[in-house]
C-alpha cells in the first residue's frame, strides 16, 4: 500500500509506475506500425528475443482484447497489419493489429500451442500432435501440411508447448513429438531432410550461419547442417545422464529453445542449469546453476545483457553473456515459463501467475506491471509501442505503452469511511489493486488527485473500493462538483455498489428506505436514476461489455433505463442497463463506469481491472 504521505509526486503529475470467425472486413490501421515482413518465435532465426519496436517505460492502458475459445499458450507473430496466434481450441487466428478483430481463422486438427512463423507471404505453425502447416498469410488458405510420426513416450508433466517453426534460407524447420527435426521446402512442403533424436522435440530450432541448433527431451543439444541435416556435434547436459524417476519429476528434458549469438549457444534445461555452449565445437563455455529449478523459458540477448528466467526458483535475472555472472535479479511471485522479450531499454517478463513485468534491461528495476487475470505461458511480443500477449483464459491482449501520457491508476479507500460503505469487500478490493500498483487515495488525497488532473489532463482512472463519495468532491450540482469536473476533463471512475449519493444516512446513522433518492446521482452524473432499485435481477453481457472486459452474467441491482448517452455493458432481465459507461467528451475509455458486480471474487476483481485499464484511444 502506498501511504498518503508518499502521494504528492503522483498527485502533481502523471504516474509512472515502478513497479464473425470467417474472413471479413476490418478497420484501417489508424497509427503507423513498423513493417515486419518476417516474424517468428523470439523474433529471428537465432531466437535472440528482441522486439522490432521499442516499448516505452510506462503503462498506457488496454487497446483491445480478443477472446478465443480455448487457452492461448502460443506467442503471437506480428505482420505489418496482422497478428497471428494459435489457441488450444485448435484454431490459428489472424487478428487486425489495430482493433483485434478477426480477419480469418483456420481450424487445424488439434491444439495449437506453437508460435507461428511468418515469411514469404506464408504463415507456418504446428499442432500439438506434430502436424506441420503452411497457410497463405493474407487469406488463411492451406498451402500445404505434413504429418510427422507417433509421439515418443513421456512420463512427466509440463508438456504444454509445441516446437515453433523457424524459416531460414528457403527451409521451414519443425521439431516434432516423434523426436525428429524436419526440414521442409518452405514453399512446397517437400521434405528435404529429417534428423532423429532420442526424445520429443518441443524446443524450437534456431539457425545461425548455416547451422541448426535444437534441444531434445533426451537432454541433449544438437548442431545440424542446415543443408543436409548432418550432425555437426551433440552436447549432453547434466540431465542427459539423470534418472528422473529417482527425483519424482523430470530432470532430463530440454524445453528451452537455443539462442545463438557471437559464437555461443545458450540453452536452459530441466536439470536446473543454463548452459553456454561453443557454437563451433559444442564444448561447454559456462553453466549457471538454478538449484534444480527448471529452465523452460528461452533466454533473451541484447548487447551485453543475457536475460533468463526460472520455474520453481521464482526469479528472472540479467547475466553477463560471456561469463554467466549475475548482474541483477528480479524476484517473482510464481514460476516463469514464458520467455522474456527485450524491447529497447525494457525487458518484458511474464510469470505464470498472471503478472507481466516491464523492467529496466540494465538494472532489473521494475518500470510498470500489468495483471492479465489469467495464467501466462505465452511470451510477449512488442512493436510500435504496443505489447501483445496471449493468456490461458483465451485472451489476446494489446497493451499500449506511452511514457509521455501514461495511465495514472488509483484506488479510493478511506478507512474512516468503512462504516459508510455498503460494499462488503471494500478492504479486499483495495488490497487487490494496491498490490497491482494502484495508488491508494483517501478523502483528502482524492481531492488533490482530482485537482491535479484538472490541471494536467493526464489520463487517469480511480476505482472506488467503497461506494462512498466524500463531501470534499461530492457537491451534487454538476457544475460545481469536483468529481463531475474531473469526469468532464477526461477522467475515469469505476464504481460498484449503491449509486453515488443515492442512499445517504440520516442523523442517527441509519439508512431508512425513505432516504433513497434518485435526484442526487441523476444530477451528479447526468444519468436518469428514477426507478433504480435494490432488486437483484439476472444480467446479460452486451458486445460492448465483452469488449470492455465483462465476461460473465451475474445478478445486479440499481439498473437504469437505457439512454443514447450510455454505452451499455450489460442489461438486466427487465431490459434496463445494469453496467454502463457515461462519457463526458473525453477519449474513448474515459467517463463514469458503473460495474454490476461487487468485487467479491477473483473473477470480478479481474473484470474491474479490465474495465479500469481499457483505454482504446490515444488521449
Coordinates of C-alpha atoms in Angstrom, one line a residue:
X1 CA 0.0 0.0 0.0
X2 CA 1.3 3.5 -0.9
X3 CA 0.7 5.8 2.1
X4 CA -1.0 9.2 1.6
X5 CA 2.2 11.0 2.7
X6 CA 4.0 9.5 -0.3
X7 CA 1.4 10.6 -2.8
X8 CA 2.5 14.1 -3.7
X9 CA 4.7 13.2 -6.5
X10 CA 1.8 11.2 -8.1
X11 CA -0.8 13.9 -7.4
X12 CA 1.0 16.6 -9.2
X13 CA 1.8 14.8 -12.4
X14 CA 1.3 11.7 -14.4
X15 CA 2.0 8.5 -12.6
X16 CA 4.9 6.4 -14.0
X17 CA 4.6 3.1 -12.2
X18 CA 7.6 1.5 -10.8
X19 CA 6.8 -1.2 -10.2
X20 CA -17.7 -13.4 -37.5
X21 CA -15.0 -16.2 -37.4
X22 CA -14.6 -16.2 -41.2
X23 CA -12.8 -13.7 -43.3
X24 CA -14.4 -10.3 -43.2
X25 CA -13.9 -6.6 -43.3
X26 CA -11.6 -4.8 -40.9
X27 CA -10.9 -1.2 -39.8
X28 CA -7.9 0.5 -41.4
X29 CA -4.8 0.9 -39.3
X30 CA -5.1 4.2 -37.6
X31 CA -1.5 4.6 -36.4
X32 CA 1.8 3.9 -38.3
X33 CA 3.1 0.4 -37.5
X34 CA 6.6 -0.8 -38.3
X35 CA 6.6 -3.4 -41.1
X36 CA 7.7 -6.9 -40.0
X37 CA 7.9 -9.0 -43.2
X38 CA 9.5 -11.9 -41.4
X39 CA 8.4 -12.8 -37.9
X40 CA 8.7 -15.9 -35.7
X41 CA 9.2 -17.1 -32.2
X42 CA 11.8 -15.0 -30.4
X43 CA 11.8 -12.6 -33.4
X44 CA 14.5 -14.1 -35.6
X45 CA 16.0 -17.4 -36.6
X46 CA 18.7 -17.0 -33.9
X47 CA 16.0 -16.6 -31.3
X48 CA 17.6 -13.5 -29.6
X49 CA 14.2 -12.3 -28.3
X50 CA 14.5 -8.7 -29.5
X51 CA 11.3 -6.8 -30.4
X52 CA 11.4 -4.8 -33.6
X53 CA 9.9 -1.7 -31.9
X54 CA 10.9 -0.1 -28.6
X55 CA 8.4 -0.1 -25.7
X56 CA 8.0 3.0 -23.6
X57 CA 8.7 2.8 -19.9
X58 CA 5.1 3.3 -18.7
X59 CA 1.7 1.5 -18.9
X60 CA -0.8 3.3 -21.2
X61 CA -3.9 1.1 -20.9
X62 CA -5.5 -1.7 -22.9
X63 CA -6.1 -1.1 -26.6
X64 CA -8.2 -4.2 -27.2
X65 CA -8.8 -7.7 -26.0
X66 CA -9.7 -10.7 -28.2
X67 CA -11.1 -14.0 -26.8
X68 CA -10.5 -17.3 -28.4
X69 CA -12.5 -20.4 -27.5
X70 CA -9.6 -22.1 -25.6
X71 CA -6.3 -21.3 -23.8
X72 CA -3.7 -19.2 -25.7
X73 CA -0.2 -20.5 -25.0
X74 CA 1.1 -19.6 -28.4
X75 CA 3.1 -16.4 -28.7
X76 CA 1.9 -14.0 -31.4
X77 CA 3.7 -13.3 -34.7
X78 CA 3.4 -9.8 -36.0
X79 CA 2.9 -8.9 -39.6
X80 CA 2.6 -5.2 -40.8
X81 CA -1.1 -5.0 -40.0
X82 CA -2.0 -8.5 -38.8
X83 CA -1.2 -10.6 -35.7
X84 CA -1.2 -14.4 -36.0
X85 CA -1.7 -16.6 -32.9
X86 CA -2.8 -20.1 -32.1
X87 CA -5.1 -21.4 -29.5
X88 CA -5.7 -24.8 -27.8
X89 CA -9.2 -24.5 -29.3
X90 CA -7.5 -25.8 -32.5
X91 CA -7.6 -22.6 -34.5
X92 CA -5.0 -20.3 -35.8
X93 CA -6.3 -16.7 -35.8
X94 CA -5.3 -13.7 -37.9
X95 CA -6.3 -10.6 -36.0
X96 CA -6.2 -7.0 -37.0
X97 CA -3.4 -5.3 -35.1
X98 CA -5.4 -2.1 -34.8
X99 CA -8.5 -3.4 -33.1
X100 CA -8.2 -7.2 -32.6
X101 CA -11.0 -8.1 -35.0
X102 CA -10.7 -11.5 -36.7
X103 CA -9.6 -11.3 -40.3
X104 CA -9.7 -15.0 -40.8
X105 CA -9.2 -18.2 -38.8
X106 CA -8.0 -21.7 -39.8
X107 CA -9.1 -24.7 -37.8
X108 CA -6.4 -27.4 -37.6
X109 CA -6.7 -30.9 -36.3
X110 CA -5.6 -30.3 -32.7
X111 CA -4.5 -27.7 -30.2
X112 CA -2.1 -25.1 -31.5
X113 CA 0.4 -24.3 -28.7
X114 CA 3.3 -23.4 -31.1
X115 CA 4.1 -19.9 -32.1
X116 CA 3.5 -19.1 -35.8
X117 CA 6.3 -18.1 -38.2
X118 CA 5.6 -15.5 -41.0
X119 CA 7.8 -15.4 -44.1
X120 CA 7.4 -15.1 -47.9
X121 CA 3.6 -14.4 -47.6
X122 CA 3.1 -17.7 -45.7
X123 CA 2.4 -18.4 -42.1
X124 CA 3.7 -21.6 -40.6
X125 CA 2.7 -23.5 -37.4
X126 CA 2.4 -26.9 -35.9
X127 CA -0.5 -28.5 -33.9
X128 CA 0.2 -30.4 -30.7
X129 CA 0.2 -33.8 -32.5
X130 CA 3.2 -32.7 -34.6
X131 CA 1.3 -31.9 -37.9
X132 CA 3.0 -29.0 -39.7
X133 CA 1.1 -26.4 -41.7
X134 CA 1.7 -23.6 -44.1
X135 CA -1.1 -21.1 -44.9
X136 CA -1.5 -18.1 -47.1
X137 CA -1.0 -15.2 -44.7
X138 CA -3.5 -13.0 -46.4
X139 CA -6.4 -15.4 -46.7
X140 CA -5.7 -18.3 -44.4
X141 CA -6.0 -20.8 -47.2
X142 CA -4.0 -24.0 -46.8
X143 CA -0.9 -24.2 -48.9
X144 CA 0.5 -27.5 -47.5
X145 CA 0.6 -29.7 -44.4
X146 CA 2.7 -32.6 -43.4
X147 CA 2.1 -35.2 -40.8
X148 CA 5.0 -36.4 -38.6
X149 CA 5.4 -39.7 -36.7
X150 CA 3.9 -41.1 -33.5
X151 CA 4.8 -39.2 -30.3
X152 CA 7.6 -40.6 -28.2
X153 CA 6.5 -41.6 -24.7
X154 CA 6.8 -39.0 -21.9
X155 CA 6.1 -39.9 -18.3
X156 CA 6.1 -36.5 -16.7
X157 CA 4.1 -33.2 -16.5
X158 CA 4.9 -30.0 -18.3
X159 CA 4.3 -30.8 -21.9
X160 CA 2.3 -27.7 -22.8
X161 CA 4.3 -26.4 -25.6
X162 CA 4.8 -27.5 -29.2
X163 CA 8.1 -26.6 -31.0
X164 CA 7.6 -23.4 -33.1
X165 CA 8.8 -23.4 -36.7
X166 CA 11.7 -21.3 -37.9
X167 CA 12.1 -20.2 -41.5
X168 CA 15.6 -19.6 -43.0
X169 CA 17.2 -19.9 -46.4
X170 CA 14.2 -21.5 -48.0
X171 CA 13.7 -24.1 -45.3
X172 CA 10.8 -24.4 -42.9
X173 CA 12.2 -26.3 -39.8
X174 CA 10.0 -28.1 -37.3
X175 CA 10.6 -30.1 -34.2
X176 CA 8.2 -33.0 -33.6
X177 CA 7.0 -35.1 -30.7
X178 CA 8.2 -38.1 -32.6
X179 CA 11.7 -37.0 -31.7
X180 CA 12.8 -35.7 -35.1
X181 CA 13.7 -32.4 -36.6
X182 CA 12.2 -31.9 -40.1
X183 CA 13.4 -29.6 -42.8
X184 CA 10.7 -28.9 -45.4
X185 CA 10.9 -26.7 -48.5
X186 CA 9.3 -23.5 -47.3
X187 CA 7.3 -23.0 -50.5
X188 CA 6.2 -26.5 -51.4
X189 CA 6.4 -28.5 -48.2
X190 CA 8.6 -31.2 -49.8
X191 CA 10.8 -32.9 -47.1
X192 CA 14.4 -32.0 -47.6
X193 CA 15.8 -34.0 -44.6
X194 CA 15.0 -35.4 -41.2
X195 CA 17.2 -35.9 -38.1
X196 CA 16.1 -38.3 -35.3
X197 CA 16.8 -37.6 -31.6
X198 CA 16.0 -39.8 -28.7
X199 CA 13.2 -37.8 -27.1
X200 CA 10.4 -35.4 -28.1
X201 CA 11.5 -32.2 -29.7
X202 CA 9.5 -29.4 -28.1
X203 CA 12.2 -26.8 -28.3
X204 CA 12.1 -24.6 -31.4
X205 CA 15.1 -24.9 -33.7
X206 CA 17.5 -21.9 -34.0
X207 CA 19.5 -21.1 -37.1
X208 CA 22.8 -19.2 -37.4
X209 CA 25.5 -19.3 -40.1
X210 CA 24.2 -22.4 -41.9
X211 CA 23.8 -24.5 -38.7
X212 CA 20.6 -25.6 -36.9
X213 CA 20.7 -25.8 -33.1
X214 CA 17.9 -27.7 -31.2
X215 CA 17.3 -29.3 -27.9
X216 CA 15.5 -32.6 -27.2
X217 CA 13.7 -34.2 -24.3
X218 CA 16.6 -36.7 -24.4
X219 CA 18.7 -34.0 -22.6
X220 CA 21.0 -33.1 -25.5
X221 CA 21.6 -30.1 -27.7
X222 CA 22.3 -30.8 -31.3
X223 CA 24.0 -28.9 -34.1
X224 CA 22.9 -29.9 -37.6
X225 CA 24.0 -28.8 -41.0
X226 CA 21.2 -26.6 -42.5
X227 CA 21.5 -28.0 -46.0
X228 CA 21.9 -31.7 -45.3
X229 CA 20.7 -32.3 -41.7
X230 CA 24.1 -34.0 -40.9
X231 CA 25.0 -33.7 -37.2
X232 CA 28.0 -31.5 -36.5
X233 CA 28.1 -32.1 -32.7
X234 CA 26.0 -33.2 -29.8
X235 CA 26.2 -31.7 -26.3
X236 CA 24.9 -33.8 -23.4
X237 CA 23.6 -31.8 -20.5
X238 CA 23.8 -33.0 -16.9
X239 CA 20.2 -34.1 -17.2
X240 CA 21.1 -36.5 -20.1
X241 CA 22.6 -38.9 -17.6
X242 CA 20.0 -38.4 -14.8
X243 CA 17.2 -40.8 -14.0
X244 CA 14.1 -38.6 -13.4
X245 CA 12.4 -41.5 -11.5
X246 CA 14.9 -41.0 -8.7
X247 CA 13.7 -37.4 -8.2
X248 CA 10.0 -37.9 -8.8
X249 CA 9.9 -35.2 -11.5
X250 CA 11.5 -34.6 -14.9
X251 CA 15.2 -33.7 -14.7
X252 CA 16.2 -34.5 -18.2
X253 CA 14.2 -32.7 -20.9
X254 CA 15.2 -29.6 -22.8
X255 CA 12.2 -27.4 -23.4
X256 CA 14.0 -24.1 -23.6
X257 CA 14.9 -23.2 -27.2
X258 CA 18.5 -22.4 -28.1
X259 CA 19.7 -18.9 -28.6
X260 CA 22.7 -18.2 -30.8
X261 CA 24.9 -15.1 -30.8
X262 CA 28.6 -14.2 -31.0
X263 CA 29.6 -17.9 -31.4
X264 CA 27.8 -19.1 -28.3
X265 CA 24.6 -21.2 -28.0
X266 CA 22.5 -20.6 -24.8
X267 CA 20.0 -23.2 -23.7
X268 CA 18.2 -23.9 -20.4
X269 CA 17.3 -27.4 -19.2
X270 CA 15.1 -29.1 -16.7
X271 CA 18.2 -30.3 -14.9
X272 CA 18.4 -26.8 -13.4
X273 CA 21.2 -25.4 -15.4
X274 CA 21.5 -22.7 -18.0
X275 CA 24.3 -23.7 -20.5
X276 CA 26.6 -21.6 -22.7
X277 CA 28.0 -23.9 -25.4
X278 CA 30.6 -23.1 -28.0
X279 CA 28.7 -22.9 -31.3
X280 CA 31.5 -24.2 -33.5
X281 CA 32.8 -27.1 -31.3
X282 CA 29.9 -28.0 -29.0
X283 CA 32.1 -27.6 -25.9
X284 CA 30.9 -26.0 -22.6
X285 CA 31.8 -22.4 -22.0
X286 CA 30.0 -22.0 -18.7
X287 CA 26.8 -23.0 -16.9
X288 CA 24.6 -21.2 -14.4
X289 CA 23.1 -23.2 -11.6
X290 CA 19.4 -22.6 -10.7
X291 CA 19.5 -25.1 -7.9
X292 CA 17.4 -27.7 -9.6
X293 CA 14.7 -25.3 -10.8
X294 CA 13.5 -26.0 -14.3
X295 CA 14.6 -23.5 -17.0
X296 CA 11.8 -23.8 -19.6
X297 CA 11.9 -20.2 -20.6
X298 CA 14.2 -19.2 -23.6
X299 CA 16.8 -16.5 -22.8
X300 CA 16.8 -13.1 -24.5
X301 CA 20.0 -11.4 -25.5
X302 CA 20.9 -7.8 -26.5
X303 CA 24.2 -6.0 -26.4
X304 CA 25.9 -7.2 -23.2
X305 CA 22.9 -8.5 -21.2
X306 CA 21.5 -12.0 -21.2
X307 CA 18.1 -12.3 -19.6
X308 CA 17.0 -15.7 -18.2
X309 CA 14.1 -16.9 -16.0
X310 CA 13.3 -19.9 -14.0
X311 CA 10.4 -22.1 -12.7
X312 CA 10.3 -23.0 -9.1
X313 CA 13.1 -20.7 -8.3
X314 CA 10.7 -17.8 -8.9
X315 CA 13.1 -15.2 -10.4
X316 CA 14.4 -13.7 -13.6
X317 CA 17.9 -12.3 -13.9
X318 CA 20.3 -10.4 -16.0
X319 CA 23.6 -12.2 -16.7
X320 CA 26.9 -11.4 -18.3
X321 CA 26.7 -13.4 -21.6
X322 CA 30.4 -14.1 -21.6
X323 CA 30.8 -15.4 -18.1
X324 CA 27.3 -16.2 -16.8
X325 CA 27.8 -14.0 -13.8
X326 CA 24.6 -12.4 -12.4
X327 CA 24.2 -8.6 -12.7
X328 CA 20.7 -8.3 -11.4
X329 CA 17.8 -10.4 -10.1
X330 CA 14.0 -9.9 -10.1
X331 CA 12.0 -12.0 -7.7
X332 CA 8.7 -13.2 -9.0
X333 CA 5.7 -14.5 -7.1
X334 CA 5.4 -17.6 -9.3
X335 CA 7.2 -19.6 -11.9
X336 CA 8.3 -18.1 -15.2
X337 CA 7.7 -20.4 -18.2
X338 CA 7.2 -17.7 -20.8
X339 CA 10.3 -16.3 -22.5
X340 CA 11.5 -12.7 -21.7
X341 CA 11.4 -10.2 -24.6
X342 CA 13.7 -7.2 -24.9
X343 CA 12.1 -4.1 -26.3
X344 CA 14.6 -1.3 -26.3
X345 CA 15.6 -0.5 -22.8
X346 CA 12.7 -2.5 -21.3
X347 CA 12.5 -6.3 -20.7
X348 CA 9.1 -7.9 -20.6
X349 CA 8.8 -10.9 -18.3
X350 CA 5.5 -12.8 -17.9
X351 CA 5.1 -15.0 -14.9
X352 CA 2.6 -17.9 -14.8
X353 CA 0.5 -16.4 -12.0
X354 CA -0.6 -13.7 -14.5
X355 CA 1.7 -10.7 -13.9
X356 CA 3.6 -9.0 -16.8
X357 CA 6.6 -7.1 -15.5
X358 CA 8.4 -4.4 -17.5
X359 CA 11.9 -3.9 -16.1
X360 CA 14.9 -1.9 -17.0
X361 CA 17.2 -4.0 -19.1
X362 CA 20.4 -2.9 -17.4
X363 CA 19.3 -2.9 -13.8
X364 CA 16.2 -5.1 -13.5
X365 CA 14.3 -2.3 -11.7
X366 CA 10.6 -2.6 -12.5
X367 CA 9.1 0.2 -14.5
X368 CA 5.5 -1.0 -14.7
X369 CA 3.4 -4.1 -14.4
X370 CA 0.1 -5.4 -15.8
X371 CA -2.1 -8.1 -14.3
X372 CA -3.6 -10.3 -17.0
X373 CA -6.2 -12.0 -14.8
X374 CA -5.1 -15.5 -16.1
X375 CA -2.2 -17.8 -16.4
X376 CA 0.6 -16.6 -18.7
X377 CA 2.5 -19.1 -20.8
X378 CA 2.6 -17.1 -24.0
X379 CA 5.7 -14.9 -24.5
X380 CA 5.1 -11.2 -25.0
X381 CA 5.9 -9.5 -28.3
X382 CA 6.1 -5.8 -29.0
X383 CA 6.1 -3.3 -31.8
X384 CA 5.0 0.3 -32.4
X385 CA 4.7 1.0 -28.7
X386 CA 2.2 -1.9 -28.2
X387 CA 2.8 -5.1 -26.3
X388 CA 0.8 -8.2 -27.4
X389 CA 0.3 -11.1 -25.1
X390 CA -1.7 -14.4 -25.0
X391 CA -3.4 -15.5 -21.8
X392 CA -4.5 -19.0 -20.8
X393 CA -8.1 -17.8 -20.2
X394 CA -8.3 -17.5 -24.0
X395 CA -7.5 -13.8 -24.3
X396 CA -5.1 -12.0 -26.6
X397 CA -4.4 -8.5 -25.1
X398 CA -2.9 -5.4 -26.8
X399 CA -1.3 -3.1 -24.2
X400 CA -0.4 0.4 -25.1
X401 CA 2.8 1.8 -23.6
X402 CA 3.4 5.5 -23.5
X403 CA 5.9 7.3 -21.3
X404 CA 4.6 10.8 -22.1
X405 CA 0.9 10.0 -21.4
X406 CA 1.0 7.1 -19.0
X407 CA -2.3 5.9 -17.4
X408 CA -2.3 7.0 -13.7
X409 CA -4.1 4.3 -11.8
X410 CA -5.6 4.8 -8.3
X411 CA -8.0 3.2 -5.9
X412 CA -10.1 5.1 -3.4
X413 CA -10.3 3.6 0.1
X414 CA -10.6 5.6 3.3
X415 CA -10.6 3.5 6.4
X416 CA -12.5 6.3 8.3
X417 CA -15.5 5.7 5.9
X418 CA -15.7 1.9 6.1
X419 CA -18.9 2.2 8.1
X420 CA -20.4 4.4 5.5
X421 CA -19.9 1.9 2.6
X422 CA -22.3 -0.8 1.7
X423 CA -19.6 -2.6 -0.2
X424 CA -19.0 -5.9 1.6
X425 CA -15.4 -6.5 0.3
X426 CA -14.0 -3.0 0.2
X427 CA -10.8 -3.8 2.1
X428 CA -10.1 -6.8 -0.2
X429 CA -10.8 -4.7 -3.3
X430 CA -8.4 -2.1 -2.0
X431 CA -5.7 -4.6 -1.2
X432 CA -6.0 -6.3 -4.7
X433 CA -5.4 -3.0 -6.5
X434 CA -2.8 -1.7 -4.2
X435 CA -0.8 -4.9 -4.8
X436 CA -1.3 -4.3 -8.5
X437 CA 0.4 -1.0 -8.3
X438 CA -2.5 1.4 -7.9
X439 CA -2.0 4.4 -5.7
X440 CA -4.3 4.4 -2.6
X441 CA -6.3 7.6 -2.1
X442 CA -8.2 8.7 1.0
X443 CA -10.7 11.6 1.0
X444 CA -8.1 14.4 1.2
X445 CA -5.8 12.9 -1.4
X446 CA -8.7 12.2 -3.7
X447 CA -9.5 15.9 -3.8
X448 CA -5.8 16.7 -4.5
X449 CA -5.8 14.0 -7.2
X450 CA -8.8 15.4 -9.0
X451 CA -7.5 18.9 -8.8
X452 CA -4.1 17.8 -10.3
X453 CA -5.8 16.0 -13.1
X454 CA -7.9 19.2 -13.9
X455 CA -4.6 21.0 -14.3
X456 CA -2.6 18.4 -16.3
X457 CA -5.3 16.4 -18.1
X458 CA -3.2 13.3 -17.7
X459 CA -5.0 10.0 -18.5
X460 CA -6.2 8.6 -15.2
X461 CA -8.7 6.2 -13.5
X462 CA -9.9 5.9 -10.0
X463 CA -11.6 2.7 -8.8
X464 CA -13.9 3.3 -5.8
X465 CA -13.5 0.3 -3.4
X466 CA -16.1 2.0 -1.2
X467 CA -19.4 3.2 -2.6
X468 CA -19.0 6.5 -0.8
X469 CA -18.3 9.8 -2.4
X470 CA -16.7 12.0 0.2
X471 CA -18.0 15.5 0.8
X472 CA -14.7 17.0 -0.4
X473 CA -15.6 16.1 -4.0
X474 CA -19.3 15.4 -4.0
X475 CA -21.4 18.5 -4.4
X476 CA -24.5 17.2 -6.3
X477 CA -24.6 20.2 -8.6
X478 CA -22.8 19.0 -11.8
X479 CA -21.3 22.5 -12.4
X480 CA -19.5 22.7 -9.1
X481 CA -18.9 19.1 -8.1
X482 CA -15.2 18.3 -8.3
X483 CA -15.9 14.7 -9.3
X484 CA -18.0 15.9 -12.3
X485 CA -15.4 18.4 -13.3
X486 CA -12.8 15.6 -13.2
X487 CA -15.0 13.5 -15.4
X488 CA -15.6 16.4 -17.8
X489 CA -11.9 16.8 -18.1
X490 CA -11.4 13.3 -19.5
X491 CA -11.0 11.4 -16.2
X492 CA -12.4 7.9 -15.5
X493 CA -14.2 6.4 -12.5
X494 CA -15.1 2.8 -12.0
X495 CA -18.0 2.4 -9.5
X496 CA -19.8 -0.5 -8.0
X497 CA -22.4 -0.8 -5.2
X498 CA -25.1 1.8 -4.5
X499 CA -25.0 4.8 -6.9
X500 CA -23.2 7.8 -5.6
X501 CA -25.2 9.9 -3.0
X502 CA -28.4 7.8 -3.7
X503 CA -28.8 6.3 -0.2
X504 CA -27.3 8.5 2.4
X505 CA -27.6 8.0 6.2
X506 CA -29.9 10.1 8.4
X507 CA -28.7 11.9 11.5
X508 CA -28.8 8.8 13.6
X509 CA -26.6 6.9 11.2
X510 CA -29.3 4.7 9.8
X511 CA -30.3 4.2 6.2
X512 CA -34.1 4.3 6.1
X513 CA -35.7 3.5 2.8
X514 CA -37.2 7.0 2.9
X515 CA -33.7 8.4 2.3
X516 CA -33.3 6.8 -1.1
X517 CA -33.3 9.5 -3.7
X518 CA -32.7 9.3 -7.5
X519 CA -32.2 13.0 -7.8
X520 CA -28.6 13.1 -6.4
X521 CA -27.0 10.6 -8.8
X522 CA -29.1 11.9 -11.7
X523 CA -27.9 15.5 -11.2
X524 CA -24.3 14.5 -10.4
X525 CA -23.8 12.1 -13.4
X526 CA -26.4 13.3 -15.9
X527 CA -27.9 9.8 -15.9
X528 CA -31.5 9.3 -15.0
X529 CA -31.8 7.0 -11.9
X530 CA -35.5 7.2 -11.4
X531 CA -36.8 3.6 -11.0
X532 CA -33.4 2.2 -10.0
X533 CA -33.9 -0.2 -7.1
X534 CA -32.1 -2.8 -5.0
X535 CA -34.0 -5.7 -6.5
X536 CA -31.4 -8.2 -7.8
X537 CA -32.0 -9.3 -11.3
X538 CA -30.0 -11.5 -13.7
X539 CA -27.9 -9.8 -16.3
X540 CA -26.7 -10.4 -19.9
X541 CA -23.4 -9.1 -21.2
X542 CA -23.5 -7.0 -24.4
X543 CA -20.9 -7.0 -27.2
X544 CA -19.6 -3.7 -25.8
X545 CA -19.4 -5.2 -22.3
X546 CA -17.3 -8.1 -23.7
X547 CA -15.0 -5.6 -25.4
X548 CA -14.5 -3.6 -22.2
X549 CA -13.8 -6.8 -20.2
X550 CA -17.0 -8.2 -18.6
X551 CA -17.1 -11.9 -19.1
X552 CA -20.0 -13.5 -17.2
X553 CA -23.6 -12.9 -16.2
X554 CA -24.5 -12.2 -12.5
X555 CA -27.4 -10.7 -10.5
X556 CA -27.3 -6.9 -10.1
X557 CA -29.2 -4.0 -8.5
X558 CA -29.7 -0.3 -9.3
X559 CA -30.1 -0.7 -13.0
X560 CA -31.1 2.4 -15.0
X561 CA -33.2 3.0 -18.1
X562 CA -31.3 2.7 -21.4
X563 CA -30.3 6.0 -22.9
X564 CA -28.4 7.2 -26.1
X565 CA -25.9 8.8 -23.7
X566 CA -24.9 5.4 -22.3
X567 CA -22.7 2.6 -23.6
X568 CA -24.5 -0.4 -22.2
X569 CA -22.2 -3.1 -21.0
X570 CA -24.9 -5.4 -19.6
X571 CA -28.7 -5.5 -19.4
X572 CA -30.8 -6.9 -16.6
X573 CA -33.7 -9.3 -17.2
X574 CA -36.1 -6.3 -17.2
X575 CA -34.2 -4.6 -20.1
X576 CA -32.5 -2.0 -18.0
X577 CA -28.8 -1.2 -18.1
X578 CA -27.1 -2.9 -15.2
X579 CA -23.5 -2.0 -16.2
X580 CA -22.8 1.0 -18.4
X581 CA -20.5 3.9 -19.3
X582 CA -21.3 7.6 -19.4
X583 CA -18.8 9.6 -21.5
X584 CA -18.3 13.3 -20.8
X585 CA -16.4 14.1 -24.0
X586 CA -13.0 12.6 -23.1
X587 CA -11.1 10.0 -25.0
X588 CA -12.6 6.6 -25.7
X589 CA -12.3 4.5 -22.5
X590 CA -12.9 7.5 -20.2
X591 CA -16.0 8.5 -18.2
X592 CA -18.1 7.1 -15.4
X593 CA -18.2 3.3 -15.5
X594 CA -20.9 1.6 -13.5
X595 CA -20.0 -2.0 -12.7
X596 CA -22.7 -4.5 -11.8
X597 CA -20.6 -6.8 -9.6
X598 CA -19.4 -6.4 -6.1
X599 CA -15.7 -7.4 -6.4
X600 CA -16.3 -10.3 -4.1
X601 CA -14.4 -12.9 -6.2
X602 CA -11.1 -13.1 -8.1
X603 CA -13.1 -13.2 -11.4
X604 CA -14.9 -9.9 -10.6
X605 CA -11.7 -8.2 -9.4
X606 CA -10.1 -9.0 -12.7
X607 CA -13.1 -7.7 -14.6
X608 CA -12.9 -4.4 -12.6
X609 CA -9.2 -4.2 -13.6
X610 CA -10.1 -4.8 -17.2
X611 CA -12.8 -2.0 -17.1
X612 CA -10.3 0.4 -15.4
X613 CA -7.5 -0.2 -17.8
X614 CA -9.4 -0.3 -21.1
X615 CA -8.2 2.7 -22.9
X616 CA -8.5 2.1 -26.6
X617 CA -7.9 5.7 -27.9
X618 CA -4.7 7.7 -27.6
X619 CA -5.5 10.8 -25.4

